[in-house]
Amino acid sequence: MTKKEQDEVKEALTAFFLDHGITSMKEFESLDEETGAELYEDLKAGILEVFDVDLHFVDELTEEILP
């Protein structure tokens, strides 16, 4: 994956979190099970499948994005 493609995924993931009202790792980690499952389904459809990336890559970006 090129740097440009990585940047596109990072930008989309940042927008994804903002659209879901998540602005910190603390908020992300404190999601209840049901909300977390819904978020994952949205993440799968909106990021993983669109950009053809795996969850490990998204986890790495999440750590960079969310303070």
mmCIF file of C-alpha atoms in Angstrom:
data_model
loop_
_atom_site.group_PDB
_atom_site.id
_atom_site.type_symbol
_atom_site.label_atom_id
_atom_site.label_comp_id
_atom_site.label_asym_id
_atom_site.label_seq_id
_atom_site.Cartn_x
_atom_site.Cartn_y
_atom_site.Cartn_z
ATOM 1 C CA MET A 1 0.000 0.000 0.000
ATOM 2 C CA THR A 2 1.371 3.369 -0.968
ATOM 3 C CA LYS A 3 1.745 6.272 1.440
ATOM 4 C CA LYS A 4 -1.051 8.086 -0.412
ATOM 5 C CA GLU A 5 -3.392 5.113 0.048
ATOM 6 C CA GLN A 6 -2.486 4.892 3.739
ATOM 7 C CA ASP A 7 -3.235 8.591 4.131
ATOM 8 C CA GLU A 8 -6.618 8.120 2.434
ATOM 9 C CA VAL A 9 -7.524 5.327 4.868
ATOM 10 C CA LYS A 10 -6.363 7.423 7.811
ATOM 11 C CA GLU A 11 -8.452 10.384 6.644
ATOM 12 C CA ALA A 12 -11.526 8.188 6.159
ATOM 13 C CA LEU A 13 -11.036 6.558 9.558
ATOM 14 C CA THR A 14 -10.686 9.944 11.241
ATOM 15 C CA ALA A 15 -13.946 11.079 9.629
ATOM 16 C CA PHE A 16 -15.569 7.779 10.628
ATOM 17 C CA PHE A 17 -14.726 8.316 14.297
ATOM 18 C CA LEU A 18 -15.899 11.922 14.216
ATOM 19 C CA ASP A 19 -19.164 10.903 12.528
ATOM 20 C CA HIS A 20 -19.709 8.433 15.368
ATOM 21 C CA GLY A 21 -18.839 10.993 18.057
ATOM 22 C CA ILE A 22 -15.623 9.278 19.124
ATOM 23 C CA THR A 23 -12.815 11.714 19.830
ATOM 24 C CA SER A 24 -10.575 9.797 22.217
ATOM 25 C CA MET A 25 -9.294 6.313 22.896
ATOM 26 C CA LYS A 26 -11.040 6.448 26.274
ATOM 27 C CA GLU A 27 -14.406 6.969 24.560
ATOM 28 C CA PHE A 28 -13.646 4.212 22.074
ATOM 29 C CA GLU A 29 -12.634 1.718 24.754
ATOM 30 C CA SER A 30 -15.643 2.509 26.937
ATOM 31 C CA LEU A 31 -18.256 1.559 24.326
ATOM 32 C CA ASP A 32 -20.701 -1.057 25.549
ATOM 33 C CA GLU A 33 -20.846 -4.388 23.747
ATOM 34 C CA GLU A 34 -23.890 -3.579 21.622
ATOM 35 C CA THR A 35 -22.578 -0.187 20.519
ATOM 36 C CA GLY A 36 -19.169 -1.713 19.823
ATOM 37 C CA ALA A 37 -20.741 -4.388 17.624
ATOM 38 C CA GLU A 38 -22.696 -1.771 15.676
ATOM 39 C CA LEU A 39 -19.570 0.338 15.292
ATOM 40 C CA TYR A 40 -17.648 -2.674 14.001
ATOM 41 C CA GLU A 41 -20.315 -3.396 11.380
ATOM 42 C CA ASP A 42 -20.153 0.231 10.229
ATOM 43 C CA LEU A 43 -16.351 0.073 10.239
ATOM 44 C CA LYS A 44 -16.381 -3.143 8.250
ATOM 45 C CA ALA A 45 -18.689 -1.728 5.591
ATOM 46 C CA GLY A 46 -17.244 1.789 5.523
ATOM 47 C CA ILE A 47 -13.513 1.223 5.885
ATOM 48 C CA LEU A 48 -12.375 -2.413 5.811
ATOM 49 C CA GLU A 49 -14.262 -3.419 2.677
ATOM 50 C CA VAL A 50 -14.032 -0.086 0.855
ATOM 51 C CA PHE A 51 -10.253 0.186 1.221
ATOM 52 C CA ASP A 52 -9.593 -3.585 1.342
ATOM 53 C CA VAL A 53 -7.587 -3.351 4.568
ATOM 54 C CA ASP A 54 -7.474 -5.668 7.561
ATOM 55 C CA LEU A 55 -8.492 -4.966 11.134
ATOM 56 C CA HIS A 56 -4.863 -5.018 12.329
ATOM 57 C CA PHE A 57 -3.994 -2.111 10.022
ATOM 58 C CA VAL A 58 -7.068 -0.181 11.196
ATOM 59 C CA ASP A 59 -6.114 -0.861 14.837
ATOM 60 C CA GLU A 60 -2.678 0.660 14.208
ATOM 61 C CA LEU A 61 -4.235 3.742 12.626
ATOM 62 C CA THR A 62 -6.744 4.040 15.464
ATOM 63 C CA GLU A 63 -3.872 4.284 17.940
ATOM 64 C CA GLU A 64 -2.365 7.091 15.844
ATOM 65 C CA ILE A 65 -5.656 8.965 15.427
ATOM 66 C CA LEU A 66 -7.255 8.821 18.851
ATOM 67 C CA PRO A 67 -5.408 10.486 21.706
#
